[in-house]
Tab-separated table of C-alpha atoms in Angstrom:
chain	number	residue	atom	x	y	z
A	1	UNK	CA	-36.693	-26.422	-43.322
A	2	UNK	CA	-34.801	-26.249	-40.526
A	3	UNK	CA	-35.811	-29.888	-39.395
A	4	UNK	CA	-34.634	-31.123	-43.191
A	5	UNK	CA	-31.321	-29.145	-42.673
A	6	UNK	CA	-31.035	-31.123	-38.867
A	7	UNK	CA	-31.425	-34.500	-41.170
A	8	UNK	CA	-28.968	-33.708	-43.734
A	9	UNK	CA	-26.641	-33.178	-41.178
A	10	UNK	CA	-27.501	-36.677	-39.314
A	11	UNK	CA	-27.073	-38.338	-42.557
A	12	UNK	CA	-23.435	-36.426	-42.963
A	13	UNK	CA	-22.835	-38.003	-39.331
A	14	UNK	CA	-23.191	-41.003	-40.339
A	15	UNK	CA	-20.868	-41.116	-43.274
A	16	UNK	CA	-17.808	-39.364	-41.832
A	17	UNK	CA	-16.056	-39.780	-38.574
A	18	UNK	CA	-16.752	-37.494	-34.992
A	19	UNK	CA	-13.537	-35.422	-35.652
A	20	UNK	CA	-14.307	-34.965	-39.699
A	21	UNK	CA	-17.973	-34.057	-38.297
A	22	UNK	CA	-17.370	-31.638	-35.367
A	23	UNK	CA	-14.374	-29.939	-37.505
A	24	UNK	CA	-16.580	-28.922	-40.360
A	25	UNK	CA	-20.145	-28.679	-39.663
A	26	UNK	CA	-20.009	-26.311	-36.604
A	27	UNK	CA	-19.406	-23.295	-38.295
A	28	UNK	CA	-21.983	-23.936	-40.871
A	29	UNK	CA	-25.540	-22.341	-40.724
A	30	UNK	CA	-28.872	-23.408	-42.456
A	31	UNK	CA	-30.821	-19.778	-44.164
A	32	UNK	CA	-32.786	-21.425	-46.519
A	33	UNK	CA	-33.900	-23.694	-49.443
A	34	UNK	CA	-35.908	-22.623	-52.277
A	35	UNK	CA	-36.414	-23.495	-55.956
A	36	UNK	CA	-34.014	-26.232	-55.480
A	37	UNK	CA	-31.171	-23.637	-54.066
A	38	UNK	CA	-29.854	-24.539	-50.438
A	39	UNK	CA	-28.381	-21.014	-48.607
A	40	UNK	CA	-25.799	-21.989	-46.024
A	41	UNK	CA	-23.978	-19.765	-43.986
A	42	UNK	CA	-19.924	-20.144	-43.910
A	43	UNK	CA	-17.770	-18.081	-41.998
A	44	UNK	CA	-15.108	-17.431	-44.898
A	45	UNK	CA	-14.753	-18.081	-48.376
A	46	UNK	CA	-11.619	-19.929	-47.155
A	47	UNK	CA	-13.913	-22.329	-44.859
A	48	UNK	CA	-15.580	-23.206	-47.387
A	49	UNK	CA	-13.392	-23.940	-50.404
A	50	UNK	CA	-10.936	-26.086	-47.665
A	51	UNK	CA	-14.169	-27.917	-46.744
A	52	UNK	CA	-15.674	-29.049	-49.602
A	53	UNK	CA	-11.908	-30.336	-50.381
A	54	UNK	CA	-12.322	-32.331	-47.500
A	55	UNK	CA	-16.215	-33.541	-47.177
A	56	UNK	CA	-16.996	-33.445	-51.222
A	57	UNK	CA	-18.826	-36.519	-51.854
A	58	UNK	CA	-20.381	-37.154	-48.475
A	59	UNK	CA	-21.223	-33.688	-48.352
A	60	UNK	CA	-22.842	-33.732	-51.551
A	61	UNK	CA	-24.607	-37.564	-50.626
A	62	UNK	CA	-25.973	-36.194	-47.566
A	63	UNK	CA	-27.678	-33.569	-49.621
A	64	UNK	CA	-28.865	-34.982	-52.089
A	65	UNK	CA	-30.106	-37.942	-49.737
A	66	UNK	CA	-32.548	-35.107	-48.181
A	67	UNK	CA	-33.097	-32.153	-50.584
A	68	UNK	CA	-33.392	-34.242	-53.637
A	69	UNK	CA	-30.591	-34.826	-56.509
A	70	UNK	CA	-29.668	-31.877	-58.435
A	71	UNK	CA	-29.770	-29.546	-55.260
A	72	UNK	CA	-27.294	-26.474	-55.775
A	73	UNK	CA	-25.537	-25.356	-52.529
A	74	UNK	CA	-25.005	-21.328	-52.893
A	75	UNK	CA	-22.822	-20.048	-50.104
A	76	UNK	CA	-23.409	-17.081	-48.078
A	77	UNK	CA	-20.555	-15.092	-46.427
A	78	UNK	CA	-21.211	-14.592	-42.259
A	79	UNK	CA	-20.522	-12.272	-39.792
A	80	UNK	CA	-19.278	-14.150	-36.823
A	81	UNK	CA	-21.590	-13.819	-33.658
A	82	UNK	CA	-19.248	-12.427	-32.105
A	83	UNK	CA	-19.958	-10.726	-28.778
A	84	UNK	CA	-17.702	-7.719	-29.412
A	85	UNK	CA	-19.162	-7.398	-33.147
A	86	UNK	CA	-20.547	-4.512	-34.475
A	87	UNK	CA	-23.162	-4.838	-37.121
A	88	UNK	CA	-22.825	-1.615	-37.992
A	89	UNK	CA	-21.777	-1.225	-42.121
A	90	UNK	CA	-20.144	-4.241	-42.975
A	91	UNK	CA	-16.004	-3.702	-44.639
A	92	UNK	CA	-15.857	-3.784	-48.557
A	93	UNK	CA	-14.431	-7.484	-48.582
A	94	UNK	CA	-16.865	-8.906	-46.242
A	95	UNK	CA	-20.315	-8.038	-46.337
A	96	UNK	CA	-22.647	-8.555	-43.639
A	97	UNK	CA	-24.911	-10.956	-44.847
A	98	UNK	CA	-26.316	-11.844	-41.270
A	99	UNK	CA	-30.065	-12.682	-41.019
A	100	UNK	CA	-30.121	-11.870	-37.242
A	101	UNK	CA	-32.767	-9.410	-36.448
A	102	UNK	CA	-31.188	-6.100	-36.993
A	103	UNK	CA	-33.686	-3.935	-37.893
A	104	UNK	CA	-37.797	-3.914	-37.669
A	105	UNK	CA	-39.535	-5.435	-41.398
A	106	UNK	CA	-39.354	-2.218	-44.075
A	107	UNK	CA	-43.165	-2.277	-43.885
A	108	UNK	CA	-44.373	0.624	-41.588
A	109	UNK	CA	-44.841	-1.231	-37.983
A	110	UNK	CA	-48.304	0.361	-35.793
A	111	UNK	CA	-48.552	-1.636	-32.779
A	112	UNK	CA	-50.378	0.926	-30.691
A	113	UNK	CA	-48.915	1.668	-27.321
A	114	UNK	CA	-49.842	-0.568	-24.590
A	115	UNK	CA	-49.443	-4.013	-26.944
A	116	UNK	CA	-46.595	-6.224	-27.026
A	117	UNK	CA	-44.199	-5.436	-30.005
A	118	UNK	CA	-41.367	-7.161	-31.360
A	119	UNK	CA	-38.001	-4.830	-30.652
A	120	UNK	CA	-35.603	-6.711	-32.701
A	121	UNK	CA	-32.800	-6.897	-30.484
A	122	UNK	CA	-30.395	-9.486	-30.673
A	123	UNK	CA	-30.436	-11.327	-27.432
A	124	UNK	CA	-26.640	-12.485	-27.879
A	125	UNK	CA	-25.514	-9.137	-27.192
A	126	UNK	CA	-25.674	-8.607	-23.795
A	127	UNK	CA	-23.428	-6.490	-21.210
A	128	UNK	CA	-21.783	-10.190	-19.459
A	129	UNK	CA	-20.647	-10.895	-23.281
A	130	UNK	CA	-19.277	-8.033	-23.908
A	131	UNK	CA	-15.316	-8.192	-23.480
A	132	UNK	CA	-14.579	-4.661	-22.148
A	133	UNK	CA	-11.092	-2.964	-22.607
A	134	UNK	CA	-9.562	0.191	-22.156
A	135	UNK	CA	-10.929	1.081	-25.294
A	136	UNK	CA	-14.165	0.638	-24.143
A	137	UNK	CA	-14.878	1.132	-21.228
A	138	UNK	CA	-15.857	4.431	-20.551
A	139	UNK	CA	-18.891	3.340	-23.116
A	140	UNK	CA	-19.504	0.278	-21.199
A	141	UNK	CA	-20.115	2.218	-18.041
A	142	UNK	CA	-21.993	4.757	-19.642
A	143	UNK	CA	-24.771	1.990	-21.161
A	144	UNK	CA	-24.888	0.255	-17.628
A	145	UNK	CA	-25.761	3.502	-16.036
A	146	UNK	CA	-28.336	4.491	-18.838
A	147	UNK	CA	-30.083	0.949	-18.612
A	148	UNK	CA	-30.245	0.819	-14.553
A	149	UNK	CA	-31.451	4.731	-14.882
A	150	UNK	CA	-34.045	5.308	-17.161
A	151	UNK	CA	-35.435	8.148	-16.188
A	152	UNK	CA	-32.034	10.260	-16.020
A	153	UNK	CA	-31.861	12.244	-18.896
A	154	UNK	CA	-28.189	13.067	-18.106
A	155	UNK	CA	-26.972	10.832	-20.815
A	156	UNK	CA	-30.121	11.798	-23.518
A	157	UNK	CA	-28.744	11.007	-25.832
A	158	UNK	CA	-26.547	8.679	-26.252
A	159	UNK	CA	-24.520	9.063	-29.136
A	160	UNK	CA	-22.074	6.206	-29.394
A	161	UNK	CA	-19.478	6.769	-32.455
A	162	UNK	CA	-16.100	4.549	-33.637
A	163	UNK	CA	-15.140	2.266	-36.942
A	164	UNK	CA	-16.978	-0.775	-37.853
A	165	UNK	CA	-16.851	-3.955	-36.010
A	166	UNK	CA	-15.931	-2.155	-32.617
A	167	UNK	CA	-18.790	-3.525	-30.649
A	168	UNK	CA	-20.895	-0.340	-30.841
A	169	UNK	CA	-24.195	-2.036	-31.777
A	170	UNK	CA	-23.777	-4.954	-29.398
A	171	UNK	CA	-23.408	-1.913	-26.192
A	172	UNK	CA	-26.697	-0.293	-27.395
A	173	UNK	CA	-28.378	-3.536	-27.622
A	174	UNK	CA	-27.340	-4.782	-24.575
A	175	UNK	CA	-28.901	-1.291	-22.759
A	176	UNK	CA	-32.274	-2.449	-24.417
A	177	UNK	CA	-31.803	-6.246	-23.287
A	178	UNK	CA	-31.311	-5.432	-19.778
A	179	UNK	CA	-34.370	-2.389	-20.043
A	180	UNK	CA	-36.764	-5.070	-21.274
A	181	UNK	CA	-35.623	-7.493	-18.658
A	182	UNK	CA	-35.940	-5.627	-15.591
A	183	UNK	CA	-38.863	-3.153	-17.217
A	184	UNK	CA	-40.810	-5.388	-19.592
A	185	UNK	CA	-43.826	-3.206	-19.800
A	186	UNK	CA	-41.370	-1.014	-21.950
A	187	UNK	CA	-41.704	-0.645	-25.019
A	188	UNK	CA	-37.557	-0.479	-27.302
A	189	UNK	CA	-37.430	-0.673	-30.239
A	190	UNK	CA	-34.006	-1.267	-32.053
A	191	UNK	CA	-33.596	0.389	-35.985
A	192	UNK	CA	-31.387	0.935	-38.409
A	193	UNK	CA	-31.447	3.753	-39.919
A	194	UNK	CA	-31.545	2.663	-43.405
A	195	UNK	CA	-34.716	0.940	-42.115
A	196	UNK	CA	-35.467	4.395	-40.665
A	197	UNK	CA	-35.576	5.992	-44.322
A	198	UNK	CA	-36.796	3.168	-46.075
A	199	UNK	CA	-39.823	2.928	-43.626
A	200	UNK	CA	-40.860	6.863	-43.973
A	201	UNK	CA	-40.308	6.951	-47.908
A	202	UNK	CA	-42.773	3.534	-47.680
A	203	UNK	CA	-45.046	5.650	-45.934
A	204	UNK	CA	-44.699	8.770	-47.566
A	205	UNK	CA	-45.628	6.390	-50.894
A	206	UNK	CA	-48.612	5.070	-48.818
A	207	UNK	CA	-49.850	8.235	-47.707
A	208	UNK	CA	-49.201	6.586	-44.016
A	209	UNK	CA	-46.716	9.466	-42.484
A	210	UNK	CA	-48.674	10.285	-39.720
A	211	UNK	CA	-49.116	6.536	-38.636
A	212	UNK	CA	-45.495	6.729	-39.128
A	213	UNK	CA	-44.471	8.981	-37.258
A	214	UNK	CA	-47.213	8.090	-34.269
A	215	UNK	CA	-45.626	4.686	-34.199
A	216	UNK	CA	-42.067	6.113	-33.059
A	217	UNK	CA	-43.570	8.477	-31.063
A	218	UNK	CA	-44.778	5.350	-28.793
A	219	UNK	CA	-41.057	3.886	-28.323
A	220	UNK	CA	-39.624	4.775	-24.882
A	221	UNK	CA	-36.691	3.313	-25.573
A	222	UNK	CA	-35.525	4.270	-29.574
A	223	UNK	CA	-32.258	2.641	-30.594
A	224	UNK	CA	-30.671	3.999	-34.263
A	225	UNK	CA	-27.612	1.982	-35.925
A	226	UNK	CA	-25.852	3.458	-38.421
A	227	UNK	CA	-27.138	6.964	-37.829
A	228	UNK	CA	-24.886	8.092	-40.770
A	229	UNK	CA	-27.469	5.923	-43.523
A	230	UNK	CA	-29.804	9.144	-42.227
A	231	UNK	CA	-28.851	10.493	-45.268
A	232	UNK	CA	-31.893	12.846	-47.002
A	233	UNK	CA	-33.194	15.939	-46.017
A	234	UNK	CA	-37.004	14.943	-45.540
A	235	UNK	CA	-35.682	11.673	-43.571
A	236	UNK	CA	-34.315	14.222	-41.369
A	237	UNK	CA	-36.777	16.642	-40.598
A	238	UNK	CA	-39.306	13.438	-39.703
A	239	UNK	CA	-36.700	12.499	-37.588
A	240	UNK	CA	-35.896	15.807	-35.871
A	241	UNK	CA	-40.115	15.841	-35.173
A	242	UNK	CA	-39.639	12.451	-33.846
A	243	UNK	CA	-36.393	12.911	-31.662
A	244	UNK	CA	-38.169	16.377	-29.832
A	245	UNK	CA	-41.342	14.880	-29.102
A	246	UNK	CA	-39.381	11.649	-27.259
A	247	UNK	CA	-37.299	13.705	-25.338
A	248	UNK	CA	-39.862	15.966	-24.116
A	249	UNK	CA	-41.398	13.143	-22.700
A	250	UNK	CA	-37.997	12.084	-21.616
A	251	UNK	CA	-38.089	8.839	-23.320
A	252	UNK	CA	-34.694	7.261	-24.095
A	253	UNK	CA	-33.445	7.899	-27.455
A	254	UNK	CA	-29.752	5.729	-28.180
A	255	UNK	CA	-27.437	6.272	-31.351
A	256	UNK	CA	-25.034	4.410	-33.127
A	257	UNK	CA	-22.724	5.995	-35.459
A	258	UNK	CA	-19.442	6.167	-37.807
A	259	UNK	CA	-18.443	9.284	-36.961
A	260	UNK	CA	-19.077	12.152	-34.193
A	261	UNK	CA	-21.687	14.507	-34.593
A	262	UNK	CA	-18.887	17.270	-35.864
A	263	UNK	CA	-17.889	15.265	-38.644
A	264	UNK	CA	-21.507	15.545	-40.504
A	265	UNK	CA	-21.578	16.266	-43.909
A	266	UNK	CA	-25.610	17.352	-45.220
A	267	UNK	CA	-27.322	16.949	-41.344
A	268	UNK	CA	-29.615	19.893	-40.194
A	269	UNK	CA	-27.944	22.118	-37.896
A	270	UNK	CA	-30.637	21.764	-35.399
A	271	UNK	CA	-30.430	18.475	-35.472
A	272	UNK	CA	-26.889	18.177	-35.233
A	273	UNK	CA	-27.611	20.647	-31.898
A	274	UNK	CA	-29.911	17.883	-30.518
A	275	UNK	CA	-27.431	15.133	-30.858
A	276	UNK	CA	-25.385	16.935	-28.833
A	277	UNK	CA	-27.539	17.222	-25.957
A	278	UNK	CA	-26.487	14.171	-24.202
A	279	UNK	CA	-23.219	12.172	-24.145
A	280	UNK	CA	-20.940	11.734	-27.536
A	281	UNK	CA	-18.659	8.911	-26.404
A	282	UNK	CA	-16.506	6.727	-29.166
A	283	UNK	CA	-15.372	3.405	-29.082
A	284	UNK	CA	-11.849	2.567	-30.464
A	285	UNK	CA	-10.400	-0.413	-32.009
A	286	UNK	CA	-9.133	-2.455	-29.665
A	287	UNK	CA	-6.150	-2.738	-28.256
A	288	UNK	CA	-2.754	-5.760	-27.884
A	289	UNK	CA	-4.631	-6.768	-24.596
A	290	UNK	CA	-8.555	-6.502	-25.672
A	291	UNK	CA	-7.644	-8.464	-28.214
A	292	UNK	CA	-6.126	-11.230	-26.763
A	293	UNK	CA	-9.464	-11.213	-24.285
A	294	UNK	CA	-11.587	-11.611	-27.444
A	295	UNK	CA	-9.787	-14.248	-28.905
A	296	UNK	CA	-10.035	-16.515	-25.381
A	297	UNK	CA	-13.544	-15.702	-24.815
A	298	UNK	CA	-14.145	-17.106	-28.322
A	299	UNK	CA	-11.638	-20.507	-27.982
A	300	UNK	CA	-13.716	-20.183	-24.345
A	301	UNK	CA	-17.120	-20.032	-25.551
A	302	UNK	CA	-16.930	-22.591	-28.370
A	303	UNK	CA	-14.722	-25.301	-26.399
A	304	UNK	CA	-12.168	-24.680	-28.917
A	305	UNK	CA	-8.631	-26.333	-26.945
A	306	UNK	CA	-6.354	-26.766	-30.145
A	307	UNK	CA	-4.858	-23.413	-30.103
A	308	UNK	CA	-1.673	-22.728	-28.238
A	309	UNK	CA	-1.144	-19.465	-26.648
A	310	UNK	CA	1.819	-18.127	-29.102
A	311	UNK	CA	-1.052	-18.547	-31.808
A	312	UNK	CA	-3.304	-16.521	-30.189
A	313	UNK	CA	-0.601	-13.819	-29.414
A	314	UNK	CA	0.690	-14.166	-33.117
A	315	UNK	CA	-3.408	-13.467	-34.285
A	316	UNK	CA	-3.657	-10.763	-32.161
A	317	UNK	CA	-0.290	-8.785	-32.630
A	318	UNK	CA	-1.396	-8.489	-36.690
A	319	UNK	CA	-5.035	-8.787	-36.939
A	320	UNK	CA	-5.434	-5.185	-35.113
A	321	UNK	CA	-8.762	-4.294	-37.835
A	322	UNK	CA	-11.608	-5.284	-35.608
A	323	UNK	CA	-13.260	-7.859	-33.149
A	324	UNK	CA	-15.050	-9.682	-37.116
A	325	UNK	CA	-11.667	-9.931	-38.133
A	326	UNK	CA	-9.860	-11.884	-35.173
A	327	UNK	CA	-13.549	-14.085	-35.622
A	328	UNK	CA	-13.142	-14.639	-39.375
A	329	UNK	CA	-9.182	-15.955	-38.046
A	330	UNK	CA	-9.642	-17.964	-35.972
A	331	UNK	CA	-12.395	-19.976	-37.983
A	332	UNK	CA	-10.036	-20.306	-40.940
A	333	UNK	CA	-6.961	-21.526	-38.967
A	334	UNK	CA	-9.206	-24.094	-37.827
A	335	UNK	CA	-10.576	-25.311	-41.581
A	336	UNK	CA	-6.524	-24.775	-42.827
A	337	UNK	CA	-5.523	-27.543	-39.902
A	338	UNK	CA	-7.821	-30.087	-41.959
A	339	UNK	CA	-7.060	-30.426	-45.243
A	340	UNK	CA	-6.639	-33.479	-48.164
A	341	UNK	CA	-3.963	-34.885	-46.173
A	342	UNK	CA	-5.472	-34.791	-43.043
A	343	UNK	CA	-5.621	-33.106	-39.737
A	344	UNK	CA	-2.547	-31.344	-38.879
A	345	UNK	CA	-1.233	-29.127	-35.397
A	346	UNK	CA	-2.444	-25.506	-34.931
A	347	UNK	CA	0.917	-23.849	-34.383
A	348	UNK	CA	2.756	-20.770	-34.819
A	349	UNK	CA	4.256	-21.907	-38.299
A	350	UNK	CA	0.727	-22.630	-39.839
A	351	UNK	CA	0.269	-19.423	-38.422
A	352	UNK	CA	2.919	-17.281	-39.794
A	353	UNK	CA	1.554	-18.821	-43.324
A	354	UNK	CA	-1.973	-18.295	-43.253
A	355	UNK	CA	-2.548	-15.134	-41.084
A	356	UNK	CA	-0.165	-12.870	-43.673
A	357	UNK	CA	-2.197	-13.645	-46.718
A	358	UNK	CA	-5.772	-14.017	-45.309
A	359	UNK	CA	-4.951	-9.961	-43.876
A	360	UNK	CA	-3.321	-8.802	-47.298
A	361	UNK	CA	-7.357	-10.663	-48.350
A	362	UNK	CA	-9.284	-8.668	-46.188
A	363	UNK	CA	-8.049	-5.201	-47.311
A	364	UNK	CA	-8.648	-5.668	-51.005
A	365	UNK	CA	-10.930	-2.451	-51.944
A	366	UNK	CA	-13.838	-2.437	-54.355
A	367	UNK	CA	-15.032	-0.261	-56.930
A	368	UNK	CA	-17.604	1.224	-58.717
A	369	UNK	CA	-16.150	-0.164	-61.846
A	370	UNK	CA	-15.572	-3.395	-60.771
A	371	UNK	CA	-19.460	-3.810	-59.192
A	372	UNK	CA	-20.543	-2.723	-62.603
A	373	UNK	CA	-18.495	-5.329	-64.867
A	374	UNK	CA	-19.278	-8.077	-62.021
A	375	UNK	CA	-22.907	-7.328	-62.191
A	376	UNK	CA	-22.826	-7.360	-66.274
A	377	UNK	CA	-21.140	-10.403	-66.442
A	378	UNK	CA	-23.719	-11.903	-63.716
A	379	UNK	CA	-26.816	-10.410	-65.439
A	380	UNK	CA	-25.233	-11.146	-69.280
A	381	UNK	CA	-25.329	-7.780	-70.028
A	382	UNK	CA	-23.185	-4.532	-71.275
A	383	UNK	CA	-21.978	-1.748	-69.772
A	384	UNK	CA	-23.726	0.571	-72.159
A	385	UNK	CA	-26.447	-1.335	-71.237
A	386	UNK	CA	-26.521	0.541	-67.828
A	387	UNK	CA	-25.601	3.615	-69.094
A	388	UNK	CA	-28.881	3.549	-71.671
A	389	UNK	CA	-32.089	4.887	-71.422
A	390	UNK	CA	-34.067	2.161	-71.809
A	391	UNK	CA	-36.730	1.097	-69.205
A	392	UNK	CA	-36.336	-2.674	-69.486
A	393	UNK	CA	-36.845	-4.688	-66.396
A	394	UNK	CA	-33.789	-6.768	-66.242
A	395	UNK	CA	-31.467	-3.189	-66.813
A	396	UNK	CA	-33.480	-1.540	-64.009
A	397	UNK	CA	-33.326	-3.777	-62.293
A	398	UNK	CA	-29.577	-3.886	-62.869
A	399	UNK	CA	-29.093	-0.518	-62.443
A	400	UNK	CA	-30.721	-0.643	-58.883
A	401	UNK	CA	-28.142	-3.400	-58.309
A	402	UNK	CA	-25.244	-1.541	-58.801
A	403	UNK	CA	-26.675	1.948	-57.020
A	404	UNK	CA	-27.311	-0.824	-54.060
A	405	UNK	CA	-23.752	-2.214	-53.964
A	406	UNK	CA	-21.510	0.802	-55.007
A	407	UNK	CA	-23.383	2.968	-52.288
A	408	UNK	CA	-23.400	0.226	-49.305
A	409	UNK	CA	-19.428	-0.987	-50.524
A	410	UNK	CA	-17.096	2.107	-51.955
A	411	UNK	CA	-17.336	5.946	-50.765
A	412	UNK	CA	-18.507	6.773	-54.121
A	413	UNK	CA	-20.503	9.685	-53.734
A	414	UNK	CA	-24.037	9.537	-54.994
A	415	UNK	CA	-23.631	12.065	-57.747
A	416	UNK	CA	-20.900	9.995	-59.196
A	417	UNK	CA	-22.562	6.921	-59.310
A	418	UNK	CA	-25.388	8.802	-61.400
A	419	UNK	CA	-23.040	10.197	-63.642
A	420	UNK	CA	-21.406	6.783	-64.615
A	421	UNK	CA	-24.689	5.648	-65.106
A	422	UNK	CA	-25.391	7.493	-67.526
A	423	UNK	CA	-26.659	10.846	-66.213
A	424	UNK	CA	-28.840	10.128	-63.715
A	425	UNK	CA	-29.327	12.409	-60.925
A	426	UNK	CA	-28.743	12.068	-57.355
A	427	UNK	CA	-32.789	11.517	-56.199
A	428	UNK	CA	-32.715	8.829	-59.004
A	429	UNK	CA	-29.956	6.813	-57.473
A	430	UNK	CA	-31.580	7.304	-53.427
A	431	UNK	CA	-34.661	5.994	-55.039
A	432	UNK	CA	-32.463	2.932	-56.158
A	433	UNK	CA	-30.646	2.288	-53.039
A	434	UNK	CA	-33.995	2.527	-50.661
A	435	UNK	CA	-36.029	0.319	-53.374
A	436	UNK	CA	-33.225	-2.395	-52.640
A	437	UNK	CA	-33.363	-1.894	-48.777
A	438	UNK	CA	-37.331	-2.143	-49.537
A	439	UNK	CA	-37.734	-4.856	-51.286
A	440	UNK	CA	-34.835	-7.111	-49.193
A	441	UNK	CA	-36.823	-6.519	-45.966
A	442	UNK	CA	-40.102	-7.831	-47.634
A	443	UNK	CA	-38.467	-10.736	-49.793
A	444	UNK	CA	-36.690	-13.158	-48.094
A	445	UNK	CA	-36.051	-15.188	-51.224
A	446	UNK	CA	-34.832	-11.603	-53.150
A	447	UNK	CA	-32.709	-10.834	-50.505
A	448	UNK	CA	-30.788	-14.446	-49.950
A	449	UNK	CA	-29.943	-14.195	-53.708
A	450	UNK	CA	-28.579	-10.413	-53.377
A	451	UNK	CA	-26.896	-11.753	-50.190
A	452	UNK	CA	-24.999	-14.501	-52.333
A	453	UNK	CA	-24.599	-11.821	-54.868
A	454	UNK	CA	-22.504	-10.297	-52.264
A	455	UNK	CA	-20.716	-12.728	-51.082
A	456	UNK	CA	-19.477	-13.538	-54.645
A	457	UNK	CA	-18.154	-9.915	-54.824
A	458	UNK	CA	-16.383	-9.955	-51.619
A	459	UNK	CA	-14.159	-13.100	-53.353
A	460	UNK	CA	-13.007	-11.185	-56.404
């Protein structure tokens, strides 16, 4: 399918000027073509709107010529592959829909010790591509030390916490890549806590818990991302025993989280104690200087020369939530500079018009009521259907979807989600979320459909 996409881009290139082609196609990313739907990754909703205005006819023609008439386009909101981007929990308004290998398939991996296994490390996230500053210097130093001294237990486990988008995932991935480079025989695994939980649930269902535990006990460097998603008591219990086994063999355990161990609720005390055995370090949001450095790094890597220094300074001063948001502003500014009236220069006046609007848009919040209404509209059903006792497949699927999206993009407690869906209990909501995660991990088409809904939801 990638060949078809390449052919489509070649067809488009013949229809428009080189300047237009380079401006509008560079941020696009092909994801899939299935059942007459072409899934294309975009950096922002604004970019898609402006691109359609600028290239509507030639873009449509190129798609029809390559994929066939009647092909529909479905946008997928991308998290830009920034060297400091954290692949942790997505912000409410910008769901993380990357298809990067951030976690193994939910199906239980069983590669025995000594055989090759996939590490699920994003090869873009190296130490060399990590922008350092005062807010992350200590974490970077420790990460390098861990990668260079595998037998040193001083920093084991390494618990790295901070808000989403500050580079936690990049940094721990860099450790794994460095280890693999210098010790290719080592078994390194990157897995999200949510995927670990889903794998365990599946192992229980298929009576393969021993295989599950054995696999994890063979890992030399275990990297758990978004540890706050470990959640259930039984998952914590099995992780506790895996942790003890790896620790006893002096294997490396590396964890990222959105909060320090001291702020956890619902985590076993004995597990919390072990998380504190090594070192706990935080990464703060980037300061002004680091934000400037990150912007300059992006512009340099992508050979973007149209940004005056005063525009870089303005973005750095007004966008501070995360590295991802900084990246998105650059892409949006590029999009806004190309309109129906032709190209316009990127200058401070354009920045002052565009940036405040985008920042305010990015800070909108979702709630469960909005999500429920959205799903009902998309699935052509009523709120009373979601709250009813019916077990009709379409309604059950919609409930699972509401549970998953509400849990992912709001802070609504699981018990409250259950009450809003007709008085369902905590375990039912946990099961719904786990079922969704498993289906998304196992079925790429299903995952693309859910990510498309997430993109629509982010644009409300």
